[in-house]
Short mmCIF file of C-alpha atoms and ligand atoms in Angstrom, two decimals:
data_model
loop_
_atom_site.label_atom_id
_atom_site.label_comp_id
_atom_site.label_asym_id
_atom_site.label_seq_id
_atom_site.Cartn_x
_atom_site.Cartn_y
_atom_site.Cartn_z
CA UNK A 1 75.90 -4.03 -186.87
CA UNK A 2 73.84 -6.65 -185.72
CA UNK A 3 72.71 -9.89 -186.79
CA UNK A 4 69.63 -9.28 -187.58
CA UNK A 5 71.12 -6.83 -190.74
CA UNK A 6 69.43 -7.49 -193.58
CA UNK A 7 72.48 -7.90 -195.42
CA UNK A 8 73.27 -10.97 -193.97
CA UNK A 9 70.15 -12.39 -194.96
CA UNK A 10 70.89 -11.33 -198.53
CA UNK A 11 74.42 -12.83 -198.69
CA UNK A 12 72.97 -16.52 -197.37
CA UNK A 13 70.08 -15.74 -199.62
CA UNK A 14 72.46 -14.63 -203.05
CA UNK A 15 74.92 -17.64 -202.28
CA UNK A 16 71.78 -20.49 -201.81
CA UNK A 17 70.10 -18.99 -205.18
CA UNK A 18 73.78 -19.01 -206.72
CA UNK A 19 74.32 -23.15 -205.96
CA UNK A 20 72.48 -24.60 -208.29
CA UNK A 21 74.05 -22.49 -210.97
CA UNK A 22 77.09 -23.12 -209.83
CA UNK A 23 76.71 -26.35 -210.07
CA UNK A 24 75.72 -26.80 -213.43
CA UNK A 25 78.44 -24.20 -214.26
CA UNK A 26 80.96 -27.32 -213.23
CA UNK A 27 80.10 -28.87 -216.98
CA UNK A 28 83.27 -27.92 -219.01
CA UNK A 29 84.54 -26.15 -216.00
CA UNK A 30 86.91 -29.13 -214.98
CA UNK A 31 90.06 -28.23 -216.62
CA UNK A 32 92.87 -25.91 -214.99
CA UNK A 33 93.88 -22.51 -215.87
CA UNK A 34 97.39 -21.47 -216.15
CA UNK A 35 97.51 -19.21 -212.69
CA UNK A 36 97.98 -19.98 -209.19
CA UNK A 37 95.59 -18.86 -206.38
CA UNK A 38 97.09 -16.93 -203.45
CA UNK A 39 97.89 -19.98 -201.97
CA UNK A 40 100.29 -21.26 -205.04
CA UNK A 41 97.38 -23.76 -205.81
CA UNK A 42 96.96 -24.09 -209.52
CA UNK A 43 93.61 -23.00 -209.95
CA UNK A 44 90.51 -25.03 -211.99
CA UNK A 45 88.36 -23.32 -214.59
CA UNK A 46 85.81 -23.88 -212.34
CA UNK A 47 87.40 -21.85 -209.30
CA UNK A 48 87.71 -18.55 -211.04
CA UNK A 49 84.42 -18.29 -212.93
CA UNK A 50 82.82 -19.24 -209.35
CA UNK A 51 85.11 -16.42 -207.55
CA UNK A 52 83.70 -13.70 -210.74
CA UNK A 53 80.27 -14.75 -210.30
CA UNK A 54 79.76 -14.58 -206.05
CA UNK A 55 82.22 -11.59 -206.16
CA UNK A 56 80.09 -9.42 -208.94
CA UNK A 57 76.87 -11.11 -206.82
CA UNK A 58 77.68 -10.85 -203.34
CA UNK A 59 79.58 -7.08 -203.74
CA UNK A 60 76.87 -5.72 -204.95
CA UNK A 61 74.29 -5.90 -202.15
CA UNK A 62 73.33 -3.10 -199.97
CA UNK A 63 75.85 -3.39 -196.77
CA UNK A 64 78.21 -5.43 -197.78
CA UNK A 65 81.57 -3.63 -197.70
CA UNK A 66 84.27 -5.82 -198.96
CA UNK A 67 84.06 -9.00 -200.94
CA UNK A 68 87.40 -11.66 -199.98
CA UNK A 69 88.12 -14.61 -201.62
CA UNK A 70 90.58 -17.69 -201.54
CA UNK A 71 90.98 -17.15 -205.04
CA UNK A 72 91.99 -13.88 -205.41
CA UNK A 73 94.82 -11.66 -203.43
CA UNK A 74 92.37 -8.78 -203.37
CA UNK A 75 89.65 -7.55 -201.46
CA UNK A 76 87.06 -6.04 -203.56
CA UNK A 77 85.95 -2.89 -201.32
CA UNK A 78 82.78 -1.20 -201.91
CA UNK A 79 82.91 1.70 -199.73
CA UNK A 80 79.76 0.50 -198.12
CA UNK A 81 81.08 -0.81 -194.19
CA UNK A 82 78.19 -3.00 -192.67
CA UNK A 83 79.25 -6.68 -193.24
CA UNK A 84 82.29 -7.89 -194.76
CA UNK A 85 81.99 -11.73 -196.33
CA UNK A 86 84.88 -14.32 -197.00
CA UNK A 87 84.35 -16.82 -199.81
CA UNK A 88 86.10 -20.30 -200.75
CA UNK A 89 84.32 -20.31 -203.66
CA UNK A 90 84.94 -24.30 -204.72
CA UNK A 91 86.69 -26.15 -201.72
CA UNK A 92 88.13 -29.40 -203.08
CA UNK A 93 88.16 -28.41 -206.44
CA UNK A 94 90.72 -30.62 -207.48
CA UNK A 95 87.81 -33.31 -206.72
CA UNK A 96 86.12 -31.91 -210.56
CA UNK A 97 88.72 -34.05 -212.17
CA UNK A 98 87.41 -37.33 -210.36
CA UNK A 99 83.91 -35.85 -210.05
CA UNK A 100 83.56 -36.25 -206.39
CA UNK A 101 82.49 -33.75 -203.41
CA UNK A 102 83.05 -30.36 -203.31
CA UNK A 103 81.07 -27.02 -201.86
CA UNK A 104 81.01 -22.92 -201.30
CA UNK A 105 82.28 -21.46 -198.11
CA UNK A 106 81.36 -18.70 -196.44
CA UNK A 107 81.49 -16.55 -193.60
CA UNK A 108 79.88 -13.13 -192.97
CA UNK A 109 82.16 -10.61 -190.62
CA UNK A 110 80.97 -7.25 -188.90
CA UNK A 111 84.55 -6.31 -189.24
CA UNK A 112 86.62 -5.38 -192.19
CA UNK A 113 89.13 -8.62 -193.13
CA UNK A 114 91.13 -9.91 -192.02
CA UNK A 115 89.54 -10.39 -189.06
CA UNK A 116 88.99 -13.07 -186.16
CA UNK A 117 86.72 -15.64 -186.17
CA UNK A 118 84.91 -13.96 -183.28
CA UNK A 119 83.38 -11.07 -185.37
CA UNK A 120 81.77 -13.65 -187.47
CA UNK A 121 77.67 -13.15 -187.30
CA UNK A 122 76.93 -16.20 -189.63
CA UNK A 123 78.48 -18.91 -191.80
CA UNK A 124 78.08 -21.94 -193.68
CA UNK A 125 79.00 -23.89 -196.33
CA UNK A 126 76.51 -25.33 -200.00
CA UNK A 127 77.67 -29.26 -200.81
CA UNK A 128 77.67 -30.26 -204.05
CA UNK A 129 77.22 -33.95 -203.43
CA UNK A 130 74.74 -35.86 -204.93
CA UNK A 131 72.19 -32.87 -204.17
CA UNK A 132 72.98 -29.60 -203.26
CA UNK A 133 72.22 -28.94 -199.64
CA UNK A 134 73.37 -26.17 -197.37
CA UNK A 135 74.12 -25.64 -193.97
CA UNK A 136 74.41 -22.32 -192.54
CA UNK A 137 74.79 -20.90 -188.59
CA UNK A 138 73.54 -17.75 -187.44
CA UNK A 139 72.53 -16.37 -183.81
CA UNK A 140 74.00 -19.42 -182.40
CA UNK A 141 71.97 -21.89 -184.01
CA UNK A 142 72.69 -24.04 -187.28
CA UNK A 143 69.94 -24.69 -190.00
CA UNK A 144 70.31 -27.46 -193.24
CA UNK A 145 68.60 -26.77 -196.22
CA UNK A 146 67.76 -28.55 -199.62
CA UNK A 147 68.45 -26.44 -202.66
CA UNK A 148 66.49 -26.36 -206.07
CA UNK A 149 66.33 -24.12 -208.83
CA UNK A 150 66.51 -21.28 -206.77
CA UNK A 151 64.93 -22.67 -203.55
CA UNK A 152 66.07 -23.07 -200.35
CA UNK A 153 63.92 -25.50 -198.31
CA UNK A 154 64.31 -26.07 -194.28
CA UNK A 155 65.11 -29.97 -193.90
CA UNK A 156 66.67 -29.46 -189.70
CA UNK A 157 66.50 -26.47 -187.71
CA UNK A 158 68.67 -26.43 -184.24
CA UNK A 159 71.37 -28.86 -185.66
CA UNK A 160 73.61 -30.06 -183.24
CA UNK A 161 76.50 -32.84 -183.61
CA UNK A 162 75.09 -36.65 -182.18
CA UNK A 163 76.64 -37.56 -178.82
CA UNK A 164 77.91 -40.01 -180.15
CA UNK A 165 80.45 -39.44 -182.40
CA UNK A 166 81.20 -42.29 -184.97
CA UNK A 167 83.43 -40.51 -188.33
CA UNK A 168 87.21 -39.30 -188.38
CA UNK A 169 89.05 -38.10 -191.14
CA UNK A 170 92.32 -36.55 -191.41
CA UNK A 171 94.31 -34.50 -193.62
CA UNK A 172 97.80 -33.97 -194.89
CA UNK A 173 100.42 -36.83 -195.29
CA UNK A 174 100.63 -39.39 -192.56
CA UNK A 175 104.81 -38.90 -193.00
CA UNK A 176 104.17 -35.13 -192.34
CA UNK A 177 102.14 -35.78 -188.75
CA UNK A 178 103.59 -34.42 -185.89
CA UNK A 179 104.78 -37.74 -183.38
CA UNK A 180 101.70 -36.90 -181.06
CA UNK A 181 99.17 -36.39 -183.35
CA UNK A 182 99.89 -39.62 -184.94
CA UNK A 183 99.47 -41.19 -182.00
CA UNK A 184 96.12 -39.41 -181.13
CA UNK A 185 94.74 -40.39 -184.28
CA UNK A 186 96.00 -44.41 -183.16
CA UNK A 187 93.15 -43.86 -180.47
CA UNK A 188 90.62 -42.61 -182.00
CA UNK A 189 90.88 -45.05 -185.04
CA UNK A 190 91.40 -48.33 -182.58
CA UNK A 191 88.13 -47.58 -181.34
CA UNK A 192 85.67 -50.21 -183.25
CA UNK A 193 82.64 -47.48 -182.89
CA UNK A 194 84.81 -44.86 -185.32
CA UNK A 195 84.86 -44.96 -188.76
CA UNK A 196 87.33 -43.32 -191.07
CA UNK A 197 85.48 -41.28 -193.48
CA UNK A 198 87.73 -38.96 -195.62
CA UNK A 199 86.93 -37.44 -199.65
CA UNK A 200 90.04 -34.91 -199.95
CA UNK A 201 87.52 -32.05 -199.78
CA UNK A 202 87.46 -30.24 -196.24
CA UNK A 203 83.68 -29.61 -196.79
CA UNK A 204 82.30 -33.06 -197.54
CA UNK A 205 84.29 -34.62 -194.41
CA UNK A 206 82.85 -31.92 -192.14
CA UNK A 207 79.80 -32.17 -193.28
CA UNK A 208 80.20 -35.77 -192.27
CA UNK A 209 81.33 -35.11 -188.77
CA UNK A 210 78.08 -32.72 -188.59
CA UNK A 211 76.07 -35.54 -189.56
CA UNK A 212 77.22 -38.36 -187.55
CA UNK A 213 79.21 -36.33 -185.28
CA UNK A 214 83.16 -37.42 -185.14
CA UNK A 215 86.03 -35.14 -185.50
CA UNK A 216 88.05 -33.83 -189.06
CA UNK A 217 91.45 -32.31 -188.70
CA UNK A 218 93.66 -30.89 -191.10
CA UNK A 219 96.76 -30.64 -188.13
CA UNK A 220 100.06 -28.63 -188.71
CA UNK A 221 102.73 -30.83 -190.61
CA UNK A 222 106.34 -31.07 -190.20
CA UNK A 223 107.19 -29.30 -193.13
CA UNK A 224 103.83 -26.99 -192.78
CA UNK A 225 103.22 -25.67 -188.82
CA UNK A 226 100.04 -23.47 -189.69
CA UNK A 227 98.76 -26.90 -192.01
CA UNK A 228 97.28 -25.83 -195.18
CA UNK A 229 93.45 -24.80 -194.38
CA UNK A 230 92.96 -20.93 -194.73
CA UNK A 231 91.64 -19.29 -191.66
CA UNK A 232 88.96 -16.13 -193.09
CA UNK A 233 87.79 -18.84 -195.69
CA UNK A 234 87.61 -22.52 -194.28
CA UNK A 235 88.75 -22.19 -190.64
CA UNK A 236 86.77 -19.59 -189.12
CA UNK A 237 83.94 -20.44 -191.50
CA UNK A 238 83.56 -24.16 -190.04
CA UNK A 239 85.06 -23.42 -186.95
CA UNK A 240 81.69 -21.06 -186.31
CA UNK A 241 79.47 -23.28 -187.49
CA UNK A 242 80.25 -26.52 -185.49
CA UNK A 243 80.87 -24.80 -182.19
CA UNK A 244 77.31 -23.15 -182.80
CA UNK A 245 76.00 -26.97 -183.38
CA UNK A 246 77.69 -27.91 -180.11
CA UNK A 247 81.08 -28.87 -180.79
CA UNK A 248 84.38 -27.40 -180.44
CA UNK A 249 86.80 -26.31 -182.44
CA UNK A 250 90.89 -25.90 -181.57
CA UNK A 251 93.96 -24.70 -183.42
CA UNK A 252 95.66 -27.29 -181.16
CA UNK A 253 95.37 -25.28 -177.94
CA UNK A 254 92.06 -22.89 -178.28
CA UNK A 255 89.55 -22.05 -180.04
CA UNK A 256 90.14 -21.21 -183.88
CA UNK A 257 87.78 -18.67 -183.53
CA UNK A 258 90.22 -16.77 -180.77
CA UNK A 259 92.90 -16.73 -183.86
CA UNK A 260 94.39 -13.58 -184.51
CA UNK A 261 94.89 -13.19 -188.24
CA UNK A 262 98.20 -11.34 -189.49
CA UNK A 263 96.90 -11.61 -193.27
CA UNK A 264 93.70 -12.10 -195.59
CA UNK A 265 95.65 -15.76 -196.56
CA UNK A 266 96.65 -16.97 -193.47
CA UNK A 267 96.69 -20.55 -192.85
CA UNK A 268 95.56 -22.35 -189.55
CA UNK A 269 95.84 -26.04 -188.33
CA UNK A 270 92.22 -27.05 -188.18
CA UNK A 271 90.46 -29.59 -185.73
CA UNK A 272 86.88 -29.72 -185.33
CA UNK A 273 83.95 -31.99 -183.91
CA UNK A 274 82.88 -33.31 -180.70
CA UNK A 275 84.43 -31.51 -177.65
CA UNK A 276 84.99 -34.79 -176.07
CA UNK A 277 87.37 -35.69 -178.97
CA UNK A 278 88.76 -31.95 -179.37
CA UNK A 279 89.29 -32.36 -175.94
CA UNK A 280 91.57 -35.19 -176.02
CA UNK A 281 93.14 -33.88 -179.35
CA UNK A 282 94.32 -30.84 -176.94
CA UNK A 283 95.33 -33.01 -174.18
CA UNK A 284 97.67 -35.08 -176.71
CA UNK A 285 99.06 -31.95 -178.22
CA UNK A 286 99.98 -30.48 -174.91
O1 F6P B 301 90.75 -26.15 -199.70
C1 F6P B 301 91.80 -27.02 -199.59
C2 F6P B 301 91.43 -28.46 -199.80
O2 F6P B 301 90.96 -28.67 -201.09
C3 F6P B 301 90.44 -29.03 -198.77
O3 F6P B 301 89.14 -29.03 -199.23
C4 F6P B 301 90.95 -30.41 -198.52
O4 F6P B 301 90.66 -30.87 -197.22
C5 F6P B 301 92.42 -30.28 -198.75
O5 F6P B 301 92.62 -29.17 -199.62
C6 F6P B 301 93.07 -31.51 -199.33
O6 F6P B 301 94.36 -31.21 -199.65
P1 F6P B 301 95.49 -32.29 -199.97
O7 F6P B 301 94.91 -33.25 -200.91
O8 F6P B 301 96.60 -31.45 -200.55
O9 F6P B 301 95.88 -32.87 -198.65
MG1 MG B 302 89.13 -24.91 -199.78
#
């Protein structure tokens, strides 16, 4: 397997054509179902009719051997073994209710999941803000798109964080912070070039830090040590795509993408932007 298999183009190419439907698909989607996703999350409408429709979608092209997906505890195998692609089919959906950001994750494998970060060959993530745009990393490079109707048009090519980074967001319950992360997050935030920028939806506050460059964490928690992010779906995903737009990414003390998953639902404290920050983020965890 290589990156240049044409399956990977097909997966990018099914989930950009897939966005705008999904988005209108939202309409009447916003309630909750009555089941919990493999993550005890109750689950929206909206998440499992997006899980059928990239599952039926993305399983059924040529070379993709296994379908994975937040929302389900299944894989769905195909028998076929060429890529293997995880899905977080609506991350932040519990924004529908106040109709704020959410998006599709995804990350394309060349090894049957669970697997580590590092047999990722592309990833990337569609926002649903107030256009649909996606960004997507492949061969070590990251590329953002608009999408219409079916389109996908090239707005950057060879994205890479700004040097200087200027957003900071931060998940989980301040209470719940670990002593020195609090007082990592002190420094960054006394700093009057940083801004806190933070929606509740790990895809719109990355896709802030990739913007304006900055750093989004969701760190382990006193009552939570892996934090709440899962690592095939959101941190591997992200963690691929900002290191391959020049940032780092860091579990606390390497490189999410040198995580060794145990299981397809694993979680994973997540920190992500700038090196200089994930630097200092490592430092203060030490
Ligand atoms: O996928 C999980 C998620 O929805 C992320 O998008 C977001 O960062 C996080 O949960 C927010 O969770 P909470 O509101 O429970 O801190
Ligand atoms: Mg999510």
């Amino acid at each position: 397997m290589t990156v240049s298999d044409p399956a990977v183009e097909d997966v990018v190419a099914t989930i950009g054509r897939s966005a705008t439907e999904i988005r209108q698909g939202l309409i009447g989607r916003r309630g909750t179902v009555d089941e919990e996703n493999p993550s005890g999350e109750i689950q929206a409408e909206a998440d499992v009719w997006a899980d059928e429709l990239l599952g039926d979608r993305l399983s059924s092209i040529d070379g993709v051997g296994q379908y994975a997906s937040e929302e389900r505890s299944e894989i769905i195998d195909t028998g076929d073994e060429r890529v293997y692609v995880a899905v977080d089919p609506l991350d932040g959906s519990s924004n529908l209710k106040s109709n704020n950001t959410m998006g599709t994750v995804f990350g394309i494998y060349d090894e049957p999941l669970p697997a580590p970060g590092s047999a990722l060959v592309a990833s990337g993530w569609v926002l649903y803000g107030p256009i649909t745009t996606m960004a997507c990393a492949q061969d070590g490079s990251v590329t953002k798109y608009e999408l219409t109707g079916g389109e996908r048009t090239v707005v950057e090519e060879d994205v890479t964080l700004p040097d200087d980074p200027l957003v900071y967001g931060f998940g989980g319950r301040v209470p719940h912070w670990h002593d020195d992360f609090r007082e990592y997050v002190r420094v960054i935030e006394s700093n009057p070039d940083h801004k806190l920028r933070y929606g509740g939806a790990m895809i719109g506050d990355v896709n802030q830090v990739l913007t304006y460059g900055g750093i989004f964490a969701y760190p382990a928690l006193e009552d939570n040590p892996r934090g709440k992010l899962r690592l095939q779906f959101e941190g591997n995903p992200i963690a691929y795509l900002i290191e391959a737009a020049g940032g780092r990414s860091s579990d606390g003390s390497q490189s999410i993408l040198e995580v060794e998953p145990t299981d397809l639902h694993d979680r994973v404290p997540l920190h992500v932007g700038n090196a200089e920050f994930i630097d200092q983020l490592e430092d203060a965890l030490e």
